[in-house]
Coordinates of C-alpha atoms in Angstrom, one line a residue:
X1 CA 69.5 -51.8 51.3
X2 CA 67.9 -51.1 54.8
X3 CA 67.6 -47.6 53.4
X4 CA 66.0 -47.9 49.9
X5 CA 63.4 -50.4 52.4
X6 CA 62.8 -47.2 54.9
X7 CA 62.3 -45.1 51.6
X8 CA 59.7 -47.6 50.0
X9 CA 58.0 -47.8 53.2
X10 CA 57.7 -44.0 53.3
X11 CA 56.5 -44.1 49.9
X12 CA 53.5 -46.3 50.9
X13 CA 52.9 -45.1 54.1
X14 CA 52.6 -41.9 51.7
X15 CA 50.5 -43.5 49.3
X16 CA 47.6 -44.4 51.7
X17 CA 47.7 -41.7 53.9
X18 CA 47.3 -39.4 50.7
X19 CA 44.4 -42.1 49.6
X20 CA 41.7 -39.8 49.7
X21 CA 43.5 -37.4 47.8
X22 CA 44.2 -39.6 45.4
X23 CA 41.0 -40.9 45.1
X24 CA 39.3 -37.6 44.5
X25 CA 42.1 -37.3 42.1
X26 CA 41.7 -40.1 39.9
X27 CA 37.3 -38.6 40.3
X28 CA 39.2 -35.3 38.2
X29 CA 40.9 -37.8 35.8
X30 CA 37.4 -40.1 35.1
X31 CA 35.0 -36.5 34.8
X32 CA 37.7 -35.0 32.5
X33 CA 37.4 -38.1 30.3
X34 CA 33.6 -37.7 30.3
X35 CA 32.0 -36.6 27.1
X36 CA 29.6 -33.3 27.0
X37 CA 27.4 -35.7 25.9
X38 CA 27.7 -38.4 28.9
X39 CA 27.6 -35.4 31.2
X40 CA 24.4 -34.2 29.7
X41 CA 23.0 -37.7 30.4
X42 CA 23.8 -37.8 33.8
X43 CA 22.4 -34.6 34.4
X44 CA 19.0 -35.3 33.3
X45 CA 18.7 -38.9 33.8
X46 CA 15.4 -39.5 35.6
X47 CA 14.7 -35.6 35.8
X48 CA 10.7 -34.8 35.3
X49 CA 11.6 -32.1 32.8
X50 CA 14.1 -29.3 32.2
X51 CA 13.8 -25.8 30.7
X52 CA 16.9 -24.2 28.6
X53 CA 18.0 -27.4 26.7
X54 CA 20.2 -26.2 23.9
X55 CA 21.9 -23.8 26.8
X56 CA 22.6 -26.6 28.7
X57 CA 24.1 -28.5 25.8
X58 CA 26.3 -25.2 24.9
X59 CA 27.6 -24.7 28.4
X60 CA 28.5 -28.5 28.5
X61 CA 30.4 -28.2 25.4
X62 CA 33.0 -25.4 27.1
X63 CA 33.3 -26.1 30.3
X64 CA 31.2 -27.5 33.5
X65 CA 27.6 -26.7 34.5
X66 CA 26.5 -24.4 37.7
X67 CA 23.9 -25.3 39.4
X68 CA 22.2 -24.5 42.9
X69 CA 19.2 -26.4 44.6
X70 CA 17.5 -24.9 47.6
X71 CA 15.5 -25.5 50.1
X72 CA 13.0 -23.8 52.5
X73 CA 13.4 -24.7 56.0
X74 CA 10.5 -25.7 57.5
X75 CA 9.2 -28.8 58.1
X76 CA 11.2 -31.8 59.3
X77 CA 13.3 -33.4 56.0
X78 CA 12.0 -36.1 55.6
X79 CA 13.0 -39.4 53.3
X80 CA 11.7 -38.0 50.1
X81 CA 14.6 -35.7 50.5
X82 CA 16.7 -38.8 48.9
X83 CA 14.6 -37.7 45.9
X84 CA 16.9 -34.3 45.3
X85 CA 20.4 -35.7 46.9
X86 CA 20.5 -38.4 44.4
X87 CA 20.2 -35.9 41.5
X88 CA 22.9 -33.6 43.5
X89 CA 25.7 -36.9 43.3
X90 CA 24.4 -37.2 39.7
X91 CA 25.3 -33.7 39.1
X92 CA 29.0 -34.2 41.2
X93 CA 29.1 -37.4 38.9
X94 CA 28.8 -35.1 36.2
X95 CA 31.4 -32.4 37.4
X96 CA 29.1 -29.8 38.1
X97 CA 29.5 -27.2 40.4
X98 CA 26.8 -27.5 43.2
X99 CA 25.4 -24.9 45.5
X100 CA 23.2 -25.9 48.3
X101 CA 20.7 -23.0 49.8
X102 CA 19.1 -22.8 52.7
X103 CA 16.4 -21.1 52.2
X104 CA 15.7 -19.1 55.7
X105 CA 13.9 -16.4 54.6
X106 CA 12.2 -18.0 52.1
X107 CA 10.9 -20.0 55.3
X108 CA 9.4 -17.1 56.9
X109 CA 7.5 -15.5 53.7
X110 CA 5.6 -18.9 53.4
X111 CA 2.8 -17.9 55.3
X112 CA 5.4 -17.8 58.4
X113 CA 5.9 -21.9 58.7
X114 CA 9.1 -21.6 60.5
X115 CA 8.3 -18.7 63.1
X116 CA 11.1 -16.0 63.5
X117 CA 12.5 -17.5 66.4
X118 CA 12.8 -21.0 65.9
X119 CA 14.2 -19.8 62.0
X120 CA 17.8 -19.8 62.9
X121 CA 17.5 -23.6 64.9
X122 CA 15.5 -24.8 61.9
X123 CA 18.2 -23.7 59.5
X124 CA 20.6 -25.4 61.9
X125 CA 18.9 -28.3 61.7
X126 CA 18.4 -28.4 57.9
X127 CA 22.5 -28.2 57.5
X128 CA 23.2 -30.9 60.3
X129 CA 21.0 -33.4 58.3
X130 CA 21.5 -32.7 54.9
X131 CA 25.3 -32.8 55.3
X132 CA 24.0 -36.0 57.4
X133 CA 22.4 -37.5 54.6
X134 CA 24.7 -37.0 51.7
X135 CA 27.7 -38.6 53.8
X136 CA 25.4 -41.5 54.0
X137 CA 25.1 -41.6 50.1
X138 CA 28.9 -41.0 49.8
X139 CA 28.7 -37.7 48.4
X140 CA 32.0 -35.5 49.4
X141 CA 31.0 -32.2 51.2
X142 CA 34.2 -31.0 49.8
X143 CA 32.9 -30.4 46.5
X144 CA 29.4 -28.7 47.7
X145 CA 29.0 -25.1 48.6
X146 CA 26.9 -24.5 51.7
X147 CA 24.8 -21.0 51.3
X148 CA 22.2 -19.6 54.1
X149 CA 19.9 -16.7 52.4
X150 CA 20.3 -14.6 55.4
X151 CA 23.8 -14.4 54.0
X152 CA 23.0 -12.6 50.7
X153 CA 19.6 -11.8 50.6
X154 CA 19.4 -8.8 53.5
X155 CA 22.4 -7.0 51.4
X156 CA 21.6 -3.6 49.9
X157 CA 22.3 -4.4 46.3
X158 CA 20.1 -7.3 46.6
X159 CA 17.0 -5.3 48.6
X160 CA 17.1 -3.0 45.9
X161 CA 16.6 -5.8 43.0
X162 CA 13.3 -7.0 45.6
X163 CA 11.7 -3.3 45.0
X164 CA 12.8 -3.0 41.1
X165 CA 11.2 -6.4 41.0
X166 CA 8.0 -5.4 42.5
X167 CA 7.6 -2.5 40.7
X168 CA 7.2 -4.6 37.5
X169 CA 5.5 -8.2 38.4
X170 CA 1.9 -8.2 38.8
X171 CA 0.1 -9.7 42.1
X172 CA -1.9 -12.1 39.3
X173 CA 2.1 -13.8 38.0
X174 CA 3.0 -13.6 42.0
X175 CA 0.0 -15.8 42.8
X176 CA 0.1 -17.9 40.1
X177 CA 3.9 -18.3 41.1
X178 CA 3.4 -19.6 43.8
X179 CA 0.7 -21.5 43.6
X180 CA 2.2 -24.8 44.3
X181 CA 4.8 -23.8 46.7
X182 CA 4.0 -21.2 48.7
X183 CA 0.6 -22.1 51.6
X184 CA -2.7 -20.7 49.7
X185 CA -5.0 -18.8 51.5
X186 CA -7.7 -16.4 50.5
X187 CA -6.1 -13.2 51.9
X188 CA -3.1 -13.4 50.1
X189 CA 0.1 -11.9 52.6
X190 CA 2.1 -9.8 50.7
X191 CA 4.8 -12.3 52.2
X192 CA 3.7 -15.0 50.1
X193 CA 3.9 -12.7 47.6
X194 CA 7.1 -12.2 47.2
X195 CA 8.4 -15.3 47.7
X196 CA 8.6 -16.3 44.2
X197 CA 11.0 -13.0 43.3
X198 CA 13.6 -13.9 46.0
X199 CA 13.5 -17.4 44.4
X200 CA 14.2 -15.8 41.1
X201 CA 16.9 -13.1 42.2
X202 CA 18.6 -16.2 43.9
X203 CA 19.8 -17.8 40.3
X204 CA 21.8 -14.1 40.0
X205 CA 23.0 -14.0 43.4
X206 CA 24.4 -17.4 43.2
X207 CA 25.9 -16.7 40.2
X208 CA 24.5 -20.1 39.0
X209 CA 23.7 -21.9 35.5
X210 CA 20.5 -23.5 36.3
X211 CA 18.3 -24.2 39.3
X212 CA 16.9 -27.5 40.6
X213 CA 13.9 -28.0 42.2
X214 CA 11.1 -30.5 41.9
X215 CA 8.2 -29.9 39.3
X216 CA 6.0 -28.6 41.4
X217 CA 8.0 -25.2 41.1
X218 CA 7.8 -25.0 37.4
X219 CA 5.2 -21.7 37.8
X220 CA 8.0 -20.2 39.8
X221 CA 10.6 -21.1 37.3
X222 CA 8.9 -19.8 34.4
X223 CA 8.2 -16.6 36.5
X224 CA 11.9 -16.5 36.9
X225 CA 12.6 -16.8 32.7
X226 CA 10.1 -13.9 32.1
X227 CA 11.4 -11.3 34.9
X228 CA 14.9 -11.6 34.8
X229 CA 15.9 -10.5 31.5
X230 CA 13.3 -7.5 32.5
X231 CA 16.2 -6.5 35.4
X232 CA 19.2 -7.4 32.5
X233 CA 19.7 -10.4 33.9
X234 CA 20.6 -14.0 32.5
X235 CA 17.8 -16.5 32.3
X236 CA 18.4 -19.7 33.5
X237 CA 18.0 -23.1 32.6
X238 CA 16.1 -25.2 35.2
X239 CA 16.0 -28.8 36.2
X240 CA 13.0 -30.4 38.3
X241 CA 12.7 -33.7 40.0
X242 CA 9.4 -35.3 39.4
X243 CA 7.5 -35.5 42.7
X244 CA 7.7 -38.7 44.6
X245 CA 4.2 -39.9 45.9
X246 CA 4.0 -40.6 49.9
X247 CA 3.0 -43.7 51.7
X248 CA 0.0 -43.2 51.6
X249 CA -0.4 -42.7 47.5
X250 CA -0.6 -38.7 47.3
X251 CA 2.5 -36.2 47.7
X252 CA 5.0 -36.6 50.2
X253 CA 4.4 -33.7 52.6
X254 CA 6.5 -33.0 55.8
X255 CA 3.1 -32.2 58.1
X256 CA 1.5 -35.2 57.3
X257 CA 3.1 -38.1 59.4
X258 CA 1.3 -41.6 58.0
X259 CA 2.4 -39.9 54.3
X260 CA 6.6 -40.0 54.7
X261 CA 8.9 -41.6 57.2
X262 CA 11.3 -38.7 59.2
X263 CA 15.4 -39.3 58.7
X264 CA 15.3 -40.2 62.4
X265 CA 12.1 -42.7 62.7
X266 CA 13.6 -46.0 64.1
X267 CA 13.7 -49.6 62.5
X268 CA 10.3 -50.0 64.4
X269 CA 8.6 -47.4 63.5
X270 CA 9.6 -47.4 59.9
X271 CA 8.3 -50.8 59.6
X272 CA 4.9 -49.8 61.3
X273 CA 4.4 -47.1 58.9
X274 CA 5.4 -49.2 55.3
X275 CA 2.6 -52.0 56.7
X276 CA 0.3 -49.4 56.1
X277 CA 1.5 -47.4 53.4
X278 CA -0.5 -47.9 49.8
X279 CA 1.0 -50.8 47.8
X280 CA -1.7 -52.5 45.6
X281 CA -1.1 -55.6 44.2
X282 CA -0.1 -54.7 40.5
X283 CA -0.9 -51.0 40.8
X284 CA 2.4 -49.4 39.4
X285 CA 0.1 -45.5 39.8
X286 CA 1.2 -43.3 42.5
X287 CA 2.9 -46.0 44.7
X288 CA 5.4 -44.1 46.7
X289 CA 7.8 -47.8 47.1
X290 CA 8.2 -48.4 43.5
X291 CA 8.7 -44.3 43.2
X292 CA 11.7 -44.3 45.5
X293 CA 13.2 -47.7 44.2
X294 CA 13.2 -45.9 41.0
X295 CA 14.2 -42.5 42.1
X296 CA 16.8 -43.1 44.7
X297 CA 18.0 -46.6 45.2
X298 CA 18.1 -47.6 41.6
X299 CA 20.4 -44.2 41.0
X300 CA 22.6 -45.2 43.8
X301 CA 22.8 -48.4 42.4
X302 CA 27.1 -48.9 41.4
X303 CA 27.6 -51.1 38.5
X304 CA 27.1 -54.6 38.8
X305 CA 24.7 -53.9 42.1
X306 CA 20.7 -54.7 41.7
X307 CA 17.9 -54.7 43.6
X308 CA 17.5 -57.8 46.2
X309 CA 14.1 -59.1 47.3
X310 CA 14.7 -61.5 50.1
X311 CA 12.2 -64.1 50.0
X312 CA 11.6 -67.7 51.3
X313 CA 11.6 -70.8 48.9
X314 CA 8.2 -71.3 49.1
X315 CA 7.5 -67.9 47.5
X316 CA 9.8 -68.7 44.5
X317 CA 13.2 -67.7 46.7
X318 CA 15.1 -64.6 46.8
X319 CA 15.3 -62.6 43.6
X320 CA 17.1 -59.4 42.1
X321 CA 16.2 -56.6 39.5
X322 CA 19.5 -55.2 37.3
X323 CA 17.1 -52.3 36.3
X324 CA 13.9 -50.3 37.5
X325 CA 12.2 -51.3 34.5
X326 CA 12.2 -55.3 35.3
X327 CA 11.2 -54.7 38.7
X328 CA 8.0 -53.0 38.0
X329 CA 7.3 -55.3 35.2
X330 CA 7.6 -58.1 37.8
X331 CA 5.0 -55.8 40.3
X332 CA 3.0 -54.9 37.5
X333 CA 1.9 -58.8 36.4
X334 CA 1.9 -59.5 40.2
X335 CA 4.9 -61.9 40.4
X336 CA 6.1 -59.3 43.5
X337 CA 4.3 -59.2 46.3
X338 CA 3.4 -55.8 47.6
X339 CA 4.6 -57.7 51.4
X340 CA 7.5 -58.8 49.3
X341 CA 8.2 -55.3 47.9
X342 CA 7.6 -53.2 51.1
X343 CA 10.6 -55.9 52.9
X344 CA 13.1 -55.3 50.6
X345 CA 12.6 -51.5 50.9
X346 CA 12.4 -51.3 54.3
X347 CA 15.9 -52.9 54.5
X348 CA 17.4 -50.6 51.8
X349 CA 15.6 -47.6 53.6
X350 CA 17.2 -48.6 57.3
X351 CA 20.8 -48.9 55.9
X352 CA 20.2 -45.2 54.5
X353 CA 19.1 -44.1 57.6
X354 CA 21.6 -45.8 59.8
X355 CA 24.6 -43.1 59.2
X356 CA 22.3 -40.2 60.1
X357 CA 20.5 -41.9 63.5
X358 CA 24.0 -42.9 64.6
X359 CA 25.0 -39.0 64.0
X360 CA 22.1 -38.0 66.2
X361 CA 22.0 -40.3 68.2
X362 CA 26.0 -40.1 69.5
X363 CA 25.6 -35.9 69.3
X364 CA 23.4 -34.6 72.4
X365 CA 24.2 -31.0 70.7
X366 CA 22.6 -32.5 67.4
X367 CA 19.5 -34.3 69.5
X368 CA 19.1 -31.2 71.7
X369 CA 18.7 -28.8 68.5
X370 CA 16.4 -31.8 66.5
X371 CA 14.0 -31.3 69.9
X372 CA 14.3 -27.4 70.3
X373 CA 13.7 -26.9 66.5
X374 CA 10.2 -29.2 66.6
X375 CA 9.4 -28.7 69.9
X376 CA 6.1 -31.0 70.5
X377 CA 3.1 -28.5 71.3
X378 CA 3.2 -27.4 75.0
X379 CA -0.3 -28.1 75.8
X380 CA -4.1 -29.1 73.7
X381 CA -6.1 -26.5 71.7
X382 CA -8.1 -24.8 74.3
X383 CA -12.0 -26.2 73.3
X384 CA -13.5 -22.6 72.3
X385 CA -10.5 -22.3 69.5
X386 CA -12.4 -21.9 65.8
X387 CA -10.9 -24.7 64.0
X388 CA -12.1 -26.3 61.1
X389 CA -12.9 -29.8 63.3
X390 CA -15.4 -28.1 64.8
X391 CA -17.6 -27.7 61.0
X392 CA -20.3 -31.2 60.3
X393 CA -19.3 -31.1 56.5
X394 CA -20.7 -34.6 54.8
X395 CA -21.9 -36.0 51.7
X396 CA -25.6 -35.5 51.1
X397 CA -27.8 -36.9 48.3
X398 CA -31.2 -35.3 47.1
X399 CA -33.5 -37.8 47.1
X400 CA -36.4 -35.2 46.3
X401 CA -36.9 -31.7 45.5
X402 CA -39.9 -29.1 45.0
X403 CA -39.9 -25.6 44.8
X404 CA -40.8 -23.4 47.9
X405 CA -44.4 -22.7 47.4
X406 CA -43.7 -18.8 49.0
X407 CA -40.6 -18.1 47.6
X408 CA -39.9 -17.9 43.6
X409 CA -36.0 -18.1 44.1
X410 CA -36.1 -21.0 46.6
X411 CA -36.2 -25.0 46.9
X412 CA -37.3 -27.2 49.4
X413 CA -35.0 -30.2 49.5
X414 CA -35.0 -33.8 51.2
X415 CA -31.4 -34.7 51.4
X416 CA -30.2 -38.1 52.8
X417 CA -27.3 -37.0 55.3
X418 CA -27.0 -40.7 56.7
X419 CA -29.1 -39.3 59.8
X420 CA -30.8 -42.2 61.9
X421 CA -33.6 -40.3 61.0
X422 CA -33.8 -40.3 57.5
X423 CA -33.5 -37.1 55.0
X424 CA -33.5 -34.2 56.6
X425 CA -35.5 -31.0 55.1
X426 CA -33.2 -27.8 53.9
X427 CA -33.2 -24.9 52.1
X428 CA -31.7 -23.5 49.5
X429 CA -31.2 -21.0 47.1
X430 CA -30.7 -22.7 43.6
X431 CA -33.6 -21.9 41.6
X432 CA -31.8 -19.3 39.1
X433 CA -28.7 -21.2 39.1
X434 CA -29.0 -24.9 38.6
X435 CA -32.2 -26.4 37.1
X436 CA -34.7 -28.3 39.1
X437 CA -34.0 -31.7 36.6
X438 CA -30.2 -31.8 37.0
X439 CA -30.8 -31.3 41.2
X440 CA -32.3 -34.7 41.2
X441 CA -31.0 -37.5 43.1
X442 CA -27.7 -35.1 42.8
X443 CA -24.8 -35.1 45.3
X444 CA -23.8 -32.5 47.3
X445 CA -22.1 -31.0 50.7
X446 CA -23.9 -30.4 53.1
X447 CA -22.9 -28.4 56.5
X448 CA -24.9 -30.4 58.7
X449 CA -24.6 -28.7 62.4
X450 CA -26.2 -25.2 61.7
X451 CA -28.8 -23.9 63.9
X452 CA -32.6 -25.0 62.4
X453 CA -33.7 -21.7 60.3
X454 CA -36.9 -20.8 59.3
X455 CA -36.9 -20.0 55.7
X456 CA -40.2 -18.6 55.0
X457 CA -42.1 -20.6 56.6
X458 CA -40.3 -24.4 56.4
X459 CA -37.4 -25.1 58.7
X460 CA -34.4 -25.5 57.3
X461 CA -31.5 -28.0 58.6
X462 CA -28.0 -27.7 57.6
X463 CA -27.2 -24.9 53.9
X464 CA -26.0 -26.8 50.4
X465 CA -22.0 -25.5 50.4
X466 CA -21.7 -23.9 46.9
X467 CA -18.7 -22.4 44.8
X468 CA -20.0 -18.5 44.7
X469 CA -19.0 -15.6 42.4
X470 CA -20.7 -12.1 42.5
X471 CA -18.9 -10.7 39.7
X472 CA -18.7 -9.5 37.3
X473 CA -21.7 -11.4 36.7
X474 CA -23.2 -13.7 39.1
X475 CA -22.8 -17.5 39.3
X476 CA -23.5 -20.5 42.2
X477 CA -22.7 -23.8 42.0
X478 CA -23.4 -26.4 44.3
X479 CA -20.1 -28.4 45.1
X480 CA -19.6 -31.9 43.9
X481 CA -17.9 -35.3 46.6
X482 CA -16.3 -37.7 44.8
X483 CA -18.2 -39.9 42.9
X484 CA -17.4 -43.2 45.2
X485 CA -18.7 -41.2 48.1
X486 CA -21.4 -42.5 50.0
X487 CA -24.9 -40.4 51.6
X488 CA -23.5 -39.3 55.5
X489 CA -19.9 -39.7 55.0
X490 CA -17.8 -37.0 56.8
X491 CA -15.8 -34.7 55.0
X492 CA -12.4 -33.3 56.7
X493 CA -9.9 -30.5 56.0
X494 CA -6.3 -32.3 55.5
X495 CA -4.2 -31.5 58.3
X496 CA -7.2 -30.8 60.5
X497 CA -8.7 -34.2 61.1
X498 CA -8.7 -34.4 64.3
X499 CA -11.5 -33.4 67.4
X500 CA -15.1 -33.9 66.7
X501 CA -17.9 -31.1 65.1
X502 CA -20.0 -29.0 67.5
X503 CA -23.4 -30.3 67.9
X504 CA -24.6 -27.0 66.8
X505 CA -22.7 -24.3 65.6
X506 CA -23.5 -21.8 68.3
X507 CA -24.7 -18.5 65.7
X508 CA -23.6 -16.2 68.5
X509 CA -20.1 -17.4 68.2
X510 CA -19.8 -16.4 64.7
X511 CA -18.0 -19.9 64.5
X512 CA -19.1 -20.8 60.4
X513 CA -18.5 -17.0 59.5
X514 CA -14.9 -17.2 60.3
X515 CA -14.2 -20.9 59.2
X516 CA -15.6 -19.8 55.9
X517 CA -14.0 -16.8 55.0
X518 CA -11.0 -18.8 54.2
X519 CA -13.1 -21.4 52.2
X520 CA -12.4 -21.5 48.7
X521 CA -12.5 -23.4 45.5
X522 CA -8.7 -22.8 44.0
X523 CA -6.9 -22.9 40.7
X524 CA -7.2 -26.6 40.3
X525 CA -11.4 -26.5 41.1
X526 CA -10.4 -28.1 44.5
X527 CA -12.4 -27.2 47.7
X528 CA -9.8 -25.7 50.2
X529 CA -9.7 -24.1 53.2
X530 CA -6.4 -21.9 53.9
X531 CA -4.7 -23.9 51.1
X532 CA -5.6 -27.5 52.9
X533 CA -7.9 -29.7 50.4
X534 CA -11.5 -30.5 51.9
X535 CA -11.4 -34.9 51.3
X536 CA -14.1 -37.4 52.7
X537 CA -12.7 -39.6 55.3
X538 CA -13.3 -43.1 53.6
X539 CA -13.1 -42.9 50.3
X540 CA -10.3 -40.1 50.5
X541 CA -11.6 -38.5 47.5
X542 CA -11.8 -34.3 46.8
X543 CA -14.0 -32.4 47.0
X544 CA -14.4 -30.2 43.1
X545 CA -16.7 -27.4 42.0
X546 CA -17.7 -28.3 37.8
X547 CA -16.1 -24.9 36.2
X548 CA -15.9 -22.5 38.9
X549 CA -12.1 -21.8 40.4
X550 CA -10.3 -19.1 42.6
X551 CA -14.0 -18.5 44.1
X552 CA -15.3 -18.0 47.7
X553 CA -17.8 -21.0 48.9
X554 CA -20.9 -20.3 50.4

């Protein structure tokens, strides 16, 4: 008797120290049970869109899917990055073999936003908090594959696709590639060039299925479809992630801080930054909370879980949401409270965090790397550097207009610049290009801190920024604020907001001539300089040209 007790004991002592086997055991069992059809679902549940649906569908129906997701490492990850390991535990949900990529290289060829030698510490710190933030979500690192690009992508067999690729794509599909990934400038690096072909040699050298990646890198996905069959490759089916808006209502973007909240920010600071993020009462359009309710917390949602919003009895009391669709019903008709909303996600936000600030925070190795990878600059930009702070762009408004009584080509324009002063007098060149009726009471940009010219014979004070094309025929149009812009309000490049315009742009520094020679209107008719959108500083709008694009401005 004492002996069939020891042998049961054994048995369960057994039993739970082989637990986690089990488990991942009784995982096999469930996903084996799982239709082709149910796997399909869980794939592309919430998914923006996907390319390659009857392949998909095919693959499912013989055997499990392959699919990689990579991602460039430069900036800091920050909590959008939810947004993509959702849709990976989806995809282990789903049996599918996932290959994680990070993308070093591709770091380097955009536009060089992780320098060479902080690449290998940025990379580091990609896979400490990605593997960070996946444990935190409960997703098994056992059943990812972890891939650097250095590993593969300096190989001989895989150099020699780069040049067999070049010698066939055009510089117009490598631009248009890239357009929404790679940093646009108007001197194109070859760099930037070629990232979009390493992206797409990356689905063979991975050996996967499909790729995932968030819609903005359709272009670069459809470049993949056209040049692969070209080498005798496979063409792949692709997956993408809608893009989650920021706090702030636009696209979440690692370099701009009041946008996103970092995977290390602290309780205090995370509740500093959702008091101020964008959360209209009713508005439902490009709210960043109800994005990732819907996008991350909802899909991480078990069954039988739902979303709680704490509240006091005199505000109705707490409530709960079983789906994504009845909470933003409730936000839509304004029965949540944006101050309601923004609690409750601030609460589910800090228990995802939690796992990965306790990593950090109990790792000096990890904490050391997090600070030597995004060192803080050393010391202030010295005062004589050309940076685009320096320009006095704002919104102007004609409020009358002649033509130059000496000069058949010119005007001679008042334009209210919100001076003390009142209008100011300037210059410009529009006669053959925009008709004196529709430059009336018209708004424009104006660069404000020029030196005074004399323009035969009448002073001019500040130049009328215009989209400009010299060929193949010529064309000039005067750029257009956003139409809730106001007469004096100062326009900004994102990402270069802060220090204060020169009084006068001193001619002998040349300082306008090399600002604008990376000043252009892009694909999307958006003012730009070295890819960063020109915006006015209170109404936030863009600045647009009315049918010019990819064109210098003047």
């Amino acid at each position: 008797m004492i002996f069939l007790q020891i042998a049961r004991q054994n048995i369960f002592r057994k039993f739970f120290i082989d637990s986690k086997n089990i488990r991942s055991l009784c995982t096999k069992a469930i996903m084996a049970e799982q239709t082709w059809e149910e796997k399909y679902n869980l794939i592309t549940r919430n998914l923006a869109e996907w390319l390659g649906d009857d392949k998909m569908k095919t693959i499912l129906k013989e055997r499990d899917l392959k699919v990689y997701w990579g991602t460039a490492t430069t900036g800091k990850p920050h909590i959008g990055y939810f947004t993509p390991m959702s849709k990976i535990a989806d995809f282990l949900r789903a049996g599918v073999e996932v290959t994680i990529l990070f993308a070093d290289l591709h770091a380097y060829l955009d536009n060089m936003k992780a320098p060479w030698d902080l690449l290998q510490l940025r990379t580091q710190y990609y896979e400490a908090v990605i593997k960070s933030m996946l444990k935190s979500i409960n997703v098994p690192l056992d059943k990812l594959k972890f891939v650097k690009g250095t590993d593969y992508q300096l190989s001989k067999e895989y150099t020699l696709d780069v040049y067999r690729l070049s010698s066939i794509v055009t510089e117009h599909d490598a631009k248009k590639a890239g357009a929404e990934v790679v940093k646009q400038i108007a001197n194109p690096l070859l760099s930037g060039l070629l990232y979009p072909g390493l992206q797409a040699l990356d689905e063979e050298y991975l050996k996967c299925d499909a790729q995932f990646g968030g819609v903005d890198q359709r272009k670069i996905f459809t470049f993949s479809e056209k040049y692969l069959p070209s080498l005798g490759y496979e063409k792949r089916i692709h997956l993408m992630n809608p893009m989650i808006p920021g706090l702030a209502g636009a696209k979440m973007s690692s370099s701009e801080d009041d946008s996103k909240i970092d995977l290390l920010d602290n309780a205090a600071a995370i509740k500093k930054k959702l008091k101020k993020a964008f959360c209209e009462p009713g508005n439902i359009i490009d709210n960043g909370l109800l994005s990732f309710s819907k996008y991350v917390l909802f899909s991480l949602f078990k069954d039988g879980e739902s979303f709680h919003i704490p509240r006091t009895e005199e505000f109705g009391g707490d409530v709960n949401f079983a789906t994504y669709e009845e909470l933003e019903a409730a936000f839509k008709k304004e029965a949540i409270h944006p101050g309601d909303l923004k609690s409750a996600v601030e609460i589910y936000i800090n228990k995802l965090l939690d796992p990965i600030r306790k990593d950090f925070a109990s790792d000096p190795k990890l904490k050391a790397l997090s600070n030597k990878a995004y060192a803080a600059p050393q010391k202030p930009k010295p005062v004589d550097e050309v940076v685009p702070s320096r320009l006095d762009i704002r919104v102007g408004k004609i409020v009358e207009i002649e033509r130059h009584p000496d000069a058949d080509s010119l005007y001679v324009e008042k334009i209210d610049v919100g001076d003390a002063t009142g209008p100011r007098t300037i210059v410009s060149g529009l006669v053959n290009f925009v008709p004196i009726e529709e430059m009336k009471d018209r708004m424009v940009v104006v660069l404000a801190n020029l030196k005074p010219a004399n323009l035969r014979g009448i002073s001019s004070h500040g130049m009328v920024l215009c989209a400009s094309v010299d060929e193949p025929t010529r064309a000039v149009e005067p750029l257009r604020p956003p139409a809730n812009s106001a007469p004096g309000e100062r326009i900004v490049i994102e990402g270069h907001e802060s220090g204060n315009p020169d009084e006068v742009l001193n001619p002998k520094k040349k300082v306008w001539e090399k600002l604008q020679a990376d000043l252009v209107v892009n694909g999307n008719g958006e003012a730009s300089w070295s890819g960063n959108p020109l915006l006015t500083t209170t109404s936030s709008g863009k600045i647009t040209a009315d049918s010019l694009k990819n064109v210098p401005i003047k």
